[in-house]
Structures are given as C-alpha cells and as structure tokens.
C-alpha cells in the first residue's frame, strides 16, 4: 500500500550524469536495475513502498540542456524533460495558446508536486490516469527520445504500447516534448472527473477540433483512466471529421468514444460508471472545443486570437 | 552503497553531513541536523507537512533525496525569521499572522503551511483569496478547516507589502 507510513528507502547507487549520452549509457549498462529520477514525486514514494525495486538511480538534474521552454519557429511550444509542471503552468505562451493543456496542469492540486514534478516525468510514469498525457496528445505532441541508437520522435499515443509501459528502449530517455503550432479555427477543452481534486482522475478527456467553413476538419479525442493506456478515440474522431458538428453528431461521437473505452472496476469507480461518464464528458468537451474553435476562426489574427502560424508576437 | 560527506547550506549556514544515497531530505534535516520543524506525516508527498524551500522553491522533503540537495540553499521553518533579519525569539510576519489569526491548532501542518505561504507570497505578493487557497492546495490541515490559515496568509501578505513599501 502506498499509504503505509514512511519506512526507510532501500539502498541504491545514485548517479548525476552531466550529459544525455552519459545518462543513456548508465541506463543501458544497468538495464532493469536502473531508473531515471526527475522530480522524484512518483519514484521515491514507490521505492519506499517497495512497488518499484531498483538498485541504480540516475538523476537528470545536472544534465545540461533538459530544462527549457521555448516557442518553436513554426509557432508551437517545446519544453524539456526537466521542465517542471509549475514552470509550464506559469508560462504565458502555454496558457494563452494551449488552454486545454494549461487547464490539465493547473487543476493539479499540490503546488509542491508541480514545483518538483516534471511534465515528462508525469508522462514516463505511464499511468493511464495522467491528465497531462491526453492533453498533450490532443495537441498532437511528439516525444523526443535519445538513446544508444540516436534520436527519434514518438507521437504521444504511440508512446504507450501497454499498461504501465512506455515505448522507451534500453538506454533511451525522453529529452523533451514538441507541441506543434495550432491552426486557425482550432479549439480544445480539458475535462476530468475526480473524487476530490487531490485524487487522480476516474475519467480524463481532452478534445480538440479544427473547424473551417463550418465543418470539422480535424478531431482529437484523447482519453485517460478508461483503458490500460491513454488512447485516442479514433472511431469517434472519424465520425466528426468532414462533418458539421451538430448536437446530434457530437452525441453520436461521444457514444462512439464511450464504446472505445476498456475501463476497469476499482476503488474509484465501476467500469460501467466510467464508460457512462466518458460519454458525458466527451460530449461536453466537444461542445466546448467547438465553441472555442469558432471563436478562434472568427478572431484569427486579432489581438485576442490564439497564437500560432500567421500571428506576429 | 557509498557514504559521502556532503555540504548543505541550511538556513544560511554551511553543514557537513555523512549521507547515503537512500537518505531523504527530511531524514537529513530531522535526524542528522536536528531540525525537526519539517514534519514527516504521510511519507508519500500528499500532505505537505514536510515542505521546505530549496533554492526558494517548495519541496516535499519526504520525497526528495538529501544527496540531490547538496550545495543548494535550503530554508526550514527554524531559519525563516532570521532570513528576514529577525532576532532570536522574534517571528516572521507569516508566523506572526498565524498566531494572531489562530491559524494554528495542533501545529503539525504549520511549518509546511508557513513555508508554502512564503513561496506563494515570494512569487505573488498580492494574491487573491482563491490564489491563496490554490497555493496551499498541497498542504493538509486536520484541525482548523483552512479558513483561518487563508485569513492569516492574506494578512501576512498585507504586512509584507507594507514592509516592502509597495
């Protein structure tokens, strides 16, 4: 149980490599015995509870070049593996241009957890209940990976091949995240269902749509806590794309998304409840996203329009 | 597992301590340095009672490694008043406000609450009530019901702004 009172951490060796290459080599050499330490808010309590057993801990805190936030030349946002959730939450470009991602971060209750914890650490824990992962997925984020075989970019849903797993191979680490620029007519909304705000989600939804000429050109419905991994509800997305987002179509898409879930019964909810509330949350998120998309299309280029291509900053 | 003698800057003073990698920051502070102000309560980073400031940022000392804090500036509740030039026995304005507003009952959460409040006010000297509530979202109190704590932080913010002349 994670709530047992504090016992001593088991022994381990600790490393603070200075470069990505050194970190990668340490991880490669030690295999399953090693774990990356970023903010530590997940790893340390788990090691203490005995649910993660490792003998080698590789801290990234002194690796150069992993703590950054910047606008990409295309108008998207990039941030590093050691960028804290708190830094992202306070970044004006993220809040103004990527509001659903801001909402997903802002609703995390503990300021301490956000000051210590990193967005990439949150992703690498690979819990299906992450709020940050679906929010990033709905914005088509790519995960930047470096390792013994060089660098690669993994689209977010593909980063989670199975429950609790990431697509990282031996010796690979995540170095950062790229979020592409949002186009004209884009709107997104984050919603989750929680028992209390300090708890993890029973259902977490981020929907994003692009509306042009009155039609949905692109739909993203990223869901968490309702399947072994975060996933995109592709059948629901396909229903929307190319169509006018009427009330009826949104209802049909939400029902389709609920059918794509594979929830479980646990102490937070029954599977049945999770599926039913997914349908409600997806419908609400799609309505919100569509409303924001219409505002974005109308205000594009004006002062209060979202940032992105074609907007000078 | 290697034992090392490392240097820590705690409350403005340099301390050498023998640490192993599996020592948490709260163990270092409480057991090696005798600074028992940071309370270890849940041990899993959910209650905020172990909050200290590292390089000015709030850190859950139960979930941080001591070894990772070497050479960094650590502030605990014991050093808070002195950090603003108070003499021994005097209180920091946030501490004074907690006393004045009855924001302390059993006192177990108070060091974490007060240090979190300091981090909040350093970043945002004029918070709204809602911003104080959000800022203390990671600190649990089982006695007071939070109203007096929030009142105290807002009152301390006024005092600190007046002292700063803003």
CSV table of C-alpha atoms in Angstrom, one decimal:
chain,number,residue,atom,x,y,z
A,1,UNK,CA,0.0,0.0,0.0
A,2,UNK,CA,1.3,3.4,-0.9
A,3,UNK,CA,-0.2,4.9,2.2
A,4,UNK,CA,1.8,3.0,4.7
A,5,UNK,CA,3.7,5.3,6.9
A,6,UNK,CA,7.2,6.1,5.9
A,7,UNK,CA,9.8,3.4,6.1
A,8,UNK,CA,13.5,3.8,5.1
A,9,UNK,CA,14.3,3.8,1.4
A,10,UNK,CA,16.1,0.6,0.4
A,11,UNK,CA,19.8,1.1,-0.6
A,12,UNK,CA,20.8,2.1,-4.1
A,13,UNK,CA,23.6,3.7,-6.0
A,14,UNK,CA,23.0,7.3,-7.2
A,15,UNK,CA,24.4,9.0,-10.3
A,16,UNK,CA,24.3,12.6,-11.6
A,17,UNK,CA,25.5,12.4,-15.2
A,18,UNK,CA,26.3,15.7,-16.9
A,19,UNK,CA,25.1,14.7,-20.4
A,20,UNK,CA,22.3,12.8,-22.1
A,21,UNK,CA,24.9,10.4,-23.5
A,22,UNK,CA,26.3,9.6,-20.0
A,23,UNK,CA,22.7,9.1,-18.7
A,24,UNK,CA,21.8,6.9,-21.5
A,25,UNK,CA,25.0,4.8,-21.1
A,26,UNK,CA,24.3,4.3,-17.3
A,27,UNK,CA,20.7,3.2,-18.1
A,28,UNK,CA,21.9,0.9,-20.8
A,29,UNK,CA,24.5,-0.7,-18.6
A,30,UNK,CA,22.2,-1.3,-15.7
A,31,UNK,CA,19.0,-2.4,-17.6
A,32,UNK,CA,16.0,-3.1,-15.4
A,33,UNK,CA,18.1,-2.3,-12.2
A,34,UNK,CA,18.1,1.3,-13.1
A,35,UNK,CA,15.5,4.1,-13.1
A,36,UNK,CA,15.6,7.7,-14.1
A,37,UNK,CA,15.0,10.3,-11.4
A,38,UNK,CA,13.5,13.6,-12.4
A,39,UNK,CA,11.3,15.3,-9.8
A,40,UNK,CA,11.0,12.2,-7.7
A,41,UNK,CA,7.4,12.7,-6.6
A,42,UNK,CA,6.4,9.3,-8.1
A,43,UNK,CA,9.6,7.3,-7.9
A,44,UNK,CA,10.7,8.0,-4.3
A,45,UNK,CA,7.4,7.1,-2.7
A,46,UNK,CA,7.2,4.0,-4.9
A,47,UNK,CA,10.7,2.9,-4.0
A,48,UNK,CA,9.9,3.4,-0.3
A,49,UNK,CA,6.6,1.4,-0.6
A,50,UNK,CA,8.6,-1.4,-2.4
A,51,UNK,CA,6.4,-1.2,-5.6
A,52,UNK,CA,9.4,-0.2,-7.6
A,53,UNK,CA,12.6,-2.2,-6.9
A,54,UNK,CA,15.8,-0.7,-8.4
A,55,UNK,CA,19.4,-0.6,-7.3
A,56,UNK,CA,20.6,2.2,-9.5
A,57,UNK,CA,19.1,5.7,-9.7
A,58,UNK,CA,20.1,8.1,-12.5
A,59,UNK,CA,19.2,11.7,-11.7
A,60,UNK,CA,18.8,14.0,-14.6
A,61,UNK,CA,19.1,17.2,-12.5
A,62,UNK,CA,22.6,18.1,-13.6
A,63,UNK,CA,22.2,17.1,-17.3
A,64,UNK,CA,22.7,20.1,-19.4
A,65,UNK,CA,20.0,21.3,-21.7
A,66,UNK,CA,17.0,19.5,-20.4
A,67,UNK,CA,15.3,22.4,-18.6
A,68,UNK,CA,13.9,24.7,-21.3
A,69,UNK,CA,10.7,26.2,-22.6
A,70,UNK,CA,10.6,27.9,-25.9
A,71,UNK,CA,8.4,28.9,-28.8
A,72,UNK,CA,9.3,26.9,-31.9
A,73,UNK,CA,9.8,28.8,-35.1
A,74,UNK,CA,6.6,27.3,-36.5
A,75,UNK,CA,4.6,28.7,-33.6
A,76,UNK,CA,4.4,25.7,-31.4
A,77,UNK,CA,5.9,25.1,-28.0
A,78,UNK,CA,8.8,23.0,-27.0
A,79,UNK,CA,9.9,22.1,-23.5
A,80,UNK,CA,12.5,19.8,-21.9
A,81,UNK,CA,12.5,16.7,-19.8
A,82,UNK,CA,13.4,18.6,-16.6
A,83,UNK,CA,10.9,21.5,-17.1
A,84,UNK,CA,8.6,21.5,-14.1
A,85,UNK,CA,4.9,21.5,-14.2
A,86,UNK,CA,5.0,24.7,-12.2
A,87,UNK,CA,7.2,26.4,-14.8
A,88,UNK,CA,4.8,25.3,-17.6
A,89,UNK,CA,1.8,26.5,-15.7
A,90,UNK,CA,3.3,29.9,-15.3
A,91,UNK,CA,4.3,30.2,-19.0
A,92,UNK,CA,2.1,32.8,-20.7
A,93,UNK,CA,2.6,31.3,-24.2
A,94,UNK,CA,1.3,28.0,-23.0
A,95,UNK,CA,-1.7,29.4,-21.0
A,96,UNK,CA,-2.8,31.7,-23.9
A,97,UNK,CA,-2.2,29.4,-26.8
A,98,UNK,CA,-2.7,25.9,-25.4
A,99,UNK,CA,-5.5,26.4,-22.9
A,100,UNK,CA,-6.6,22.8,-22.5
A,101,UNK,CA,-3.0,21.8,-21.7
A,102,UNK,CA,-2.9,24.7,-19.2
A,103,UNK,CA,-6.2,23.5,-17.6
A,104,UNK,CA,-4.8,20.0,-17.3
A,105,UNK,CA,-1.7,21.2,-15.4
A,106,UNK,CA,-3.5,23.9,-13.4
A,107,UNK,CA,-6.0,21.6,-11.9
A,108,UNK,CA,-3.2,19.5,-10.3
A,109,UNK,CA,-3.7,20.5,-6.6
A,110,UNK,CA,-0.3,20.3,-5.0
A,111,UNK,CA,1.9,23.2,-5.8
A,112,UNK,CA,4.8,21.3,-4.3
A,113,UNK,CA,4.2,18.4,-6.7
A,114,UNK,CA,4.1,20.9,-9.6
A,115,UNK,CA,7.3,22.6,-8.4
A,116,UNK,CA,9.2,19.3,-8.1
A,117,UNK,CA,7.5,17.2,-10.8
A,118,UNK,CA,8.1,17.5,-14.5
A,119,UNK,CA,5.6,17.0,-17.3
A,120,UNK,CA,7.9,14.4,-18.9
A,121,UNK,CA,8.2,12.6,-15.6
A,122,UNK,CA,4.4,12.5,-15.4
A,123,UNK,CA,4.4,11.0,-19.0
A,124,UNK,CA,7.1,8.5,-18.2
A,125,UNK,CA,5.3,7.1,-15.1
A,126,UNK,CA,2.9,5.7,-17.8
A,127,UNK,CA,-0.2,5.8,-15.5
A,128,UNK,CA,-3.3,5.6,-17.7
A,129,UNK,CA,-4.8,8.2,-15.3
A,130,UNK,CA,-2.4,11.0,-16.3
A,131,UNK,CA,-4.3,14.2,-17.1
A,132,UNK,CA,-1.3,15.7,-18.8
A,133,UNK,CA,-0.8,12.9,-21.3
A,134,UNK,CA,-4.3,13.1,-23.0
A,135,UNK,CA,-4.0,16.9,-23.0
A,136,UNK,CA,-0.7,16.7,-24.9
A,137,UNK,CA,-1.9,14.0,-27.2
A,138,UNK,CA,-4.9,16.1,-28.2
A,139,UNK,CA,-2.4,18.8,-29.3
A,140,UNK,CA,-0.5,16.2,-31.4
A,141,UNK,CA,2.6,16.4,-29.2
A,142,UNK,CA,5.7,14.4,-30.1
A,143,UNK,CA,8.0,12.9,-27.5
A,144,UNK,CA,11.7,13.4,-28.2
A,145,UNK,CA,13.7,10.4,-27.3
A,146,UNK,CA,17.5,9.9,-27.3
A,147,UNK,CA,19.4,6.8,-26.8
A,148,UNK,CA,22.2,4.5,-27.9
A,149,UNK,CA,20.7,4.3,-31.5
A,150,UNK,CA,20.4,8.1,-31.8
A,151,UNK,CA,17.3,10.3,-31.6
A,152,UNK,CA,13.7,9.8,-32.6
A,153,UNK,CA,10.3,11.4,-32.2
A,154,UNK,CA,7.4,9.4,-31.0
A,155,UNK,CA,3.8,10.6,-31.4
A,156,UNK,CA,2.2,10.6,-28.0
A,157,UNK,CA,-0.4,7.8,-28.2
A,158,UNK,CA,2.3,5.5,-29.6
A,159,UNK,CA,4.4,6.3,-26.5
A,160,UNK,CA,2.2,3.9,-24.6
A,161,UNK,CA,2.3,0.4,-26.0
A,162,UNK,CA,0.7,-1.3,-22.9
A,163,UNK,CA,-0.4,-0.7,-19.4
A,164,UNK,CA,2.4,0.9,-17.3
A,165,UNK,CA,4.9,0.8,-20.2
A,166,UNK,CA,6.5,3.3,-22.5
A,167,UNK,CA,8.0,2.9,-25.9
A,168,UNK,CA,11.4,3.6,-24.5
A,169,UNK,CA,14.0,1.0,-25.4
A,170,UNK,CA,17.2,0.1,-23.5
A,171,UNK,CA,19.2,3.1,-22.6
A,172,UNK,CA,16.7,5.6,-24.0
A,173,UNK,CA,15.5,8.7,-22.2
A,174,UNK,CA,13.0,11.3,-23.1
A,175,UNK,CA,14.7,14.6,-23.6
A,176,UNK,CA,11.7,16.9,-24.4
A,177,UNK,CA,8.3,17.4,-25.9
A,178,UNK,CA,7.3,19.2,-29.1
A,179,UNK,CA,3.8,20.6,-29.4
A,180,UNK,CA,3.1,21.8,-33.0
A,181,UNK,CA,1.5,25.2,-33.8
A,182,UNK,CA,-2.3,25.3,-33.7
A,183,UNK,CA,-4.0,26.2,-36.9
A,184,UNK,CA,-6.8,28.8,-37.5
A,185,UNK,CA,-10.1,27.5,-36.2
A,186,UNK,CA,-8.6,25.3,-33.5
A,187,UNK,CA,-10.4,24.8,-30.2
A,188,UNK,CA,-9.6,22.4,-27.3
A,189,UNK,CA,-11.1,21.5,-24.0
A,190,UNK,CA,-9.9,19.5,-21.0
A,191,UNK,CA,-12.3,17.9,-18.5
A,192,UNK,CA,-11.9,15.2,-15.9
A,193,UNK,CA,-13.9,13.5,-13.3
A,194,UNK,CA,-12.4,13.2,-9.8
A,195,UNK,CA,-13.5,12.0,-6.4
A,196,UNK,CA,-11.7,15.0,-4.8
A,197,UNK,CA,-9.4,17.4,-6.5
A,198,UNK,CA,-6.3,15.9,-4.9
A,199,UNK,CA,-7.1,12.5,-6.2
A,200,UNK,CA,-6.3,11.0,-9.6
A,201,UNK,CA,-9.0,11.0,-12.3
A,202,UNK,CA,-11.7,8.4,-12.8
A,203,UNK,CA,-12.0,9.7,-16.4
A,204,UNK,CA,-9.9,12.3,-18.1
A,205,UNK,CA,-10.8,13.8,-21.5
A,206,UNK,CA,-9.2,16.3,-23.8
A,207,UNK,CA,-11.0,17.1,-27.1
A,208,UNK,CA,-9.5,19.3,-29.8
A,209,UNK,CA,-11.1,20.2,-33.1
A,210,UNK,CA,-10.4,22.4,-36.1
A,211,UNK,CA,-13.4,24.0,-37.7
A,212,UNK,CA,-13.2,25.6,-41.2
A,213,UNK,CA,-16.1,26.6,-43.4
A,214,UNK,CA,-18.5,25.3,-40.8
A,215,UNK,CA,-17.1,21.8,-41.0
A,216,UNK,CA,-14.9,19.8,-38.6
A,217,UNK,CA,-11.6,19.4,-40.4
A,218,UNK,CA,-9.7,17.6,-37.7
A,219,UNK,CA,-10.8,16.0,-34.4
A,220,UNK,CA,-8.8,14.7,-31.5
A,221,UNK,CA,-10.4,12.9,-28.6
A,222,UNK,CA,-7.8,11.7,-26.1
A,223,UNK,CA,-8.9,9.7,-23.1
A,224,UNK,CA,-7.3,8.6,-19.9
A,225,UNK,CA,-8.2,6.3,-17.0
A,226,UNK,CA,-10.7,4.3,-19.1
A,227,UNK,CA,-8.3,1.8,-20.7
A,228,UNK,CA,-5.0,0.2,-19.9
A,229,UNK,CA,-3.3,3.2,-21.5
A,230,UNK,CA,-4.2,6.6,-22.6
A,231,UNK,CA,-5.6,6.4,-26.1
A,232,UNK,CA,-7.3,8.4,-28.9
A,233,UNK,CA,-10.9,7.5,-29.7
A,234,UNK,CA,-10.3,7.1,-33.4
A,235,UNK,CA,-13.7,5.9,-34.4
A,236,UNK,CA,-15.3,8.9,-32.7
A,237,UNK,CA,-12.8,11.2,-34.3
A,238,UNK,CA,-13.6,9.7,-37.8
A,239,UNK,CA,-17.3,10.3,-37.2
A,240,UNK,CA,-16.7,14.0,-36.8
A,241,UNK,CA,-14.1,14.7,-39.5
A,242,UNK,CA,-15.6,16.3,-42.6
A,243,UNK,CA,-18.9,16.9,-41.0
A,244,UNK,CA,-20.8,19.8,-39.4
A,245,UNK,CA,-20.5,19.5,-35.6
A,246,UNK,CA,-24.2,19.4,-34.8
A,247,UNK,CA,-25.6,18.5,-31.4
A,248,UNK,CA,-26.7,15.1,-32.8
A,249,UNK,CA,-23.3,14.3,-34.3
A,250,UNK,CA,-21.5,15.3,-31.1
A,251,UNK,CA,-23.8,12.9,-29.2
A,252,UNK,CA,-23.0,10.1,-31.6
A,253,UNK,CA,-19.3,10.7,-31.4
A,254,UNK,CA,-19.4,10.7,-27.6
A,255,UNK,CA,-21.3,7.4,-27.7
A,256,UNK,CA,-18.7,6.0,-30.1
A,257,UNK,CA,-15.9,7.2,-27.8
A,258,UNK,CA,-17.5,5.5,-24.8
A,259,UNK,CA,-17.7,2.2,-26.8
A,260,UNK,CA,-13.9,2.5,-27.5
A,261,UNK,CA,-13.1,2.5,-23.8
A,262,UNK,CA,-11.9,-0.6,-21.9
A,263,UNK,CA,-12.4,0.5,-18.3
A,264,UNK,CA,-12.0,-1.5,-15.1
A,265,UNK,CA,-13.7,-1.6,-11.8
A,266,UNK,CA,-11.6,-0.3,-9.0
A,267,UNK,CA,-12.0,1.7,-5.7
A,268,UNK,CA,-12.7,4.9,-7.6
A,269,UNK,CA,-15.5,3.8,-9.9
A,270,UNK,CA,-17.0,0.8,-11.7
A,271,UNK,CA,-16.2,0.2,-15.3
A,272,UNK,CA,-19.9,0.8,-16.2
A,273,UNK,CA,-19.8,4.3,-14.5
A,274,UNK,CA,-16.5,5.2,-16.2
A,275,UNK,CA,-18.0,4.3,-19.6
A,276,UNK,CA,-21.2,6.2,-19.0
A,277,UNK,CA,-19.4,9.3,-17.7
A,278,UNK,CA,-16.9,9.2,-20.6
A,279,UNK,CA,-19.8,9.7,-22.9
A,280,UNK,CA,-21.0,12.7,-20.9
A,281,UNK,CA,-17.5,14.2,-20.6
A,282,UNK,CA,-16.6,13.7,-24.3
A,283,UNK,CA,-19.9,15.4,-25.4
A,284,UNK,CA,-19.2,18.4,-23.1
A,285,UNK,CA,-15.6,18.6,-24.1
A,286,UNK,CA,-16.5,18.5,-27.8
A,287,UNK,CA,-19.1,21.3,-27.3
A,288,UNK,CA,-16.6,23.4,-25.5
A,289,UNK,CA,-13.8,22.7,-28.1
A,290,UNK,CA,-16.2,23.5,-31.0
A,291,UNK,CA,-17.2,26.8,-29.4
A,292,UNK,CA,-13.6,27.8,-28.9
A,293,UNK,CA,-12.8,26.7,-32.4
A,294,UNK,CA,-15.5,29.0,-33.8
A,295,UNK,CA,-14.1,31.9,-31.7
A,296,UNK,CA,-10.6,31.2,-33.0
A,297,UNK,CA,-11.8,31.2,-36.6
A,298,UNK,CA,-13.6,34.5,-36.1
A,299,UNK,CA,-10.8,36.2,-34.2
A,300,UNK,CA,-7.8,34.8,-36.0
A,301,UNK,CA,-5.0,37.4,-36.3
A,302,UNK,CA,-6.9,39.8,-33.9
A,303,UNK,CA,-5.4,40.6,-30.5
A,304,UNK,CA,-7.1,38.0,-28.6
A,305,UNK,CA,-6.9,35.2,-31.1
A,306,UNK,CA,-4.8,32.2,-30.3
A,307,UNK,CA,-1.2,32.3,-31.2
A,308,UNK,CA,0.2,30.3,-34.0
A,309,UNK,CA,1.2,30.5,-37.6
A,310,UNK,CA,0.4,33.8,-39.1
A,311,UNK,CA,0.4,35.7,-35.8
A,312,UNK,CA,3.2,38.0,-35.1
A,313,UNK,CA,4.2,38.0,-31.5
B,1,UNK,CA,26.1,2.0,-1.3
B,2,UNK,CA,28.6,4.8,-0.9
B,3,UNK,CA,28.7,7.0,2.2
B,4,UNK,CA,29.8,10.5,1.4
B,5,UNK,CA,30.4,13.7,3.4
B,6,UNK,CA,28.5,16.4,1.6
B,7,UNK,CA,27.9,20.1,2.3
B,8,UNK,CA,24.5,21.6,2.7
B,9,UNK,CA,23.5,25.2,3.1
B,10,UNK,CA,20.7,25.2,5.6
B,11,UNK,CA,19.2,28.4,6.9
B,12,UNK,CA,22.2,30.4,5.8
B,13,UNK,CA,24.8,28.1,7.5
B,14,UNK,CA,27.0,25.5,5.9
B,15,UNK,CA,26.7,22.0,7.3
B,16,UNK,CA,28.7,18.9,6.5
B,17,UNK,CA,26.8,15.6,6.9
B,18,UNK,CA,27.5,12.0,6.1
B,19,UNK,CA,24.8,10.8,3.7
B,20,UNK,CA,24.0,7.7,1.8
B,21,UNK,CA,22.0,7.9,-1.4
B,22,UNK,CA,18.9,6.5,0.2
B,23,UNK,CA,18.6,9.3,2.8
B,24,UNK,CA,15.7,11.6,2.2
B,25,UNK,CA,16.0,15.3,2.7
B,26,UNK,CA,13.6,15.1,5.7
B,27,UNK,CA,15.9,12.4,7.3
B,28,UNK,CA,18.9,14.7,6.8
B,29,UNK,CA,17.2,17.7,8.3
B,30,UNK,CA,15.5,15.9,11.2
B,31,UNK,CA,17.9,13.2,12.1
B,32,UNK,CA,21.3,14.5,11.1
B,33,UNK,CA,20.9,18.2,11.6
B,34,UNK,CA,18.3,18.1,14.4
B,35,UNK,CA,15.9,20.4,12.6
B,36,UNK,CA,12.6,18.8,13.4
B,37,UNK,CA,10.4,21.6,12.1
B,38,UNK,CA,9.7,19.8,8.9
B,39,UNK,CA,7.2,17.1,9.9
B,40,UNK,CA,7.1,13.8,8.2
B,41,UNK,CA,3.4,12.8,8.1
B,42,UNK,CA,2.2,10.8,5.1
B,43,UNK,CA,5.6,10.0,3.7
B,44,UNK,CA,4.2,9.9,0.1
B,45,UNK,CA,4.1,13.5,-0.8
B,46,UNK,CA,0.4,14.1,-0.3
B,47,UNK,CA,0.1,16.2,2.9
B,48,UNK,CA,2.7,18.9,2.6
B,49,UNK,CA,3.8,18.7,6.2
B,50,UNK,CA,7.4,18.1,5.2
B,51,UNK,CA,7.6,21.1,2.9
B,52,UNK,CA,10.9,23.1,3.0
B,53,UNK,CA,12.3,25.5,0.5
B,54,UNK,CA,15.2,24.5,-1.7
B,55,UNK,CA,16.5,27.4,-3.8
B,56,UNK,CA,13.3,29.2,-2.9
B,57,UNK,CA,11.0,26.5,-4.3
B,58,UNK,CA,8.8,24.4,-2.1
B,59,UNK,CA,10.0,20.8,-1.9
B,60,UNK,CA,8.4,17.8,-0.2
B,61,UNK,CA,11.4,16.7,1.9
B,62,UNK,CA,10.0,13.2,2.3
B,63,UNK,CA,10.1,12.6,-1.4
B,64,UNK,CA,13.4,14.4,-2.1
B,65,UNK,CA,16.9,12.8,-1.8
B,66,UNK,CA,19.3,14.5,0.5
B,67,UNK,CA,22.2,13.8,-1.9
B,68,UNK,CA,20.3,15.7,-4.6
B,69,UNK,CA,20.2,18.8,-2.5
B,70,UNK,CA,23.9,19.1,-1.9
B,71,UNK,CA,25.3,22.6,-2.3
B,72,UNK,CA,21.8,24.0,-2.6
B,73,UNK,CA,20.2,26.7,-0.4
B,74,UNK,CA,17.7,25.0,2.0
B,75,UNK,CA,15.3,27.0,4.2
B,76,UNK,CA,13.4,25.4,7.0
B,77,UNK,CA,10.9,26.9,9.5
B,78,UNK,CA,13.8,27.2,12.0
B,79,UNK,CA,15.5,29.7,9.8
B,80,UNK,CA,12.6,31.6,8.4
B,81,UNK,CA,12.5,34.6,10.9
B,82,UNK,CA,16.3,35.0,10.7
B,83,UNK,CA,16.1,35.0,6.9
B,84,UNK,CA,14.4,38.4,7.1
B,85,UNK,CA,16.6,39.8,9.8
B,86,UNK,CA,14.6,38.9,12.9
B,87,UNK,CA,16.3,38.4,16.2
B,88,UNK,CA,16.1,35.0,18.0
B,89,UNK,CA,12.7,34.7,19.6
B,90,UNK,CA,11.0,37.0,17.1
B,91,UNK,CA,8.7,35.8,14.4
B,92,UNK,CA,8.5,36.2,10.6
B,93,UNK,CA,5.4,38.2,9.6
B,94,UNK,CA,3.7,35.0,8.2
B,95,UNK,CA,4.4,33.2,11.6
B,96,UNK,CA,3.1,36.2,13.5
B,97,UNK,CA,-0.1,36.2,11.3
B,98,UNK,CA,-0.7,32.5,12.0
B,99,UNK,CA,-0.5,33.3,15.7
B,100,UNK,CA,-2.7,36.4,15.5
B,101,UNK,CA,-5.4,34.7,13.4
B,102,UNK,CA,-5.5,31.5,15.4
B,103,UNK,CA,-4.3,29.6,12.3
B,104,UNK,CA,-2.5,27.0,14.4
B,105,UNK,CA,-4.2,24.3,16.5
B,106,UNK,CA,-2.1,21.2,16.9
B,107,UNK,CA,0.7,22.8,14.9
B,108,UNK,CA,1.7,19.8,12.9
B,109,UNK,CA,0.9,21.2,9.5
B,110,UNK,CA,2.1,24.8,10.4
B,111,UNK,CA,5.8,24.6,9.3
B,112,UNK,CA,4.8,23.3,5.9
B,113,UNK,CA,1.9,25.7,5.6
B,114,UNK,CA,4.0,28.7,6.5
B,115,UNK,CA,6.9,27.8,4.2
B,116,UNK,CA,4.4,27.1,1.3
B,117,UNK,CA,2.8,30.5,2.1
B,118,UNK,CA,6.3,32.1,1.9
B,119,UNK,CA,6.9,30.5,-1.5
B,120,UNK,CA,3.5,31.7,-2.7
B,121,UNK,CA,4.0,35.3,-1.5
B,122,UNK,CA,7.5,35.5,-2.9
B,123,UNK,CA,6.0,34.7,-6.3
B,124,UNK,CA,2.8,36.6,-5.9
B,125,UNK,CA,2.9,39.3,-3.2
B,126,UNK,CA,-0.7,40.3,-3.6
B,127,UNK,CA,-2.7,37.1,-4.0
B,128,UNK,CA,-6.5,36.9,-4.1
B,129,UNK,CA,-8.2,34.6,-1.6
B,130,UNK,CA,-8.6,32.0,-4.3
B,131,UNK,CA,-5.0,32.2,-5.2
B,132,UNK,CA,-4.0,31.5,-1.5
B,133,UNK,CA,-6.4,28.6,-1.5
B,134,UNK,CA,-4.8,27.2,-4.6
B,135,UNK,CA,-1.3,27.9,-3.4
B,136,UNK,CA,-1.9,25.9,-0.2
B,137,UNK,CA,-3.7,23.1,-2.2
B,138,UNK,CA,-0.9,20.7,-1.4
B,139,UNK,CA,-1.0,21.2,2.4
B,140,UNK,CA,-3.4,19.3,4.5
B,141,UNK,CA,-4.6,20.5,7.9
B,142,UNK,CA,-6.9,18.3,10.0
B,143,UNK,CA,-7.7,20.8,12.7
B,144,UNK,CA,-8.6,24.3,11.6
B,145,UNK,CA,-10.6,23.9,8.4
B,146,UNK,CA,-8.3,26.2,6.5
B,147,UNK,CA,-10.3,29.5,6.8
B,148,UNK,CA,-8.1,31.0,9.5
B,149,UNK,CA,-5.0,29.8,7.6
B,150,UNK,CA,-6.1,31.6,4.5
B,151,UNK,CA,-7.0,34.7,6.6
B,152,UNK,CA,-3.5,34.6,8.1
B,153,UNK,CA,-1.7,34.4,4.8
B,154,UNK,CA,-3.8,37.3,3.3
B,155,UNK,CA,-3.0,39.3,6.5
B,156,UNK,CA,0.7,38.5,6.2
B,157,UNK,CA,0.7,39.5,2.5
B,158,UNK,CA,-0.6,42.9,3.6
B,159,UNK,CA,2.2,43.3,6.2
B,160,UNK,CA,4.9,42.1,3.9
B,161,UNK,CA,3.7,44.5,1.1
B,162,UNK,CA,3.7,47.4,3.6
B,163,UNK,CA,7.2,46.5,4.8
B,164,UNK,CA,8.4,46.4,1.2
B,165,UNK,CA,6.8,49.8,0.6
B,166,UNK,CA,4.6,48.6,-2.2
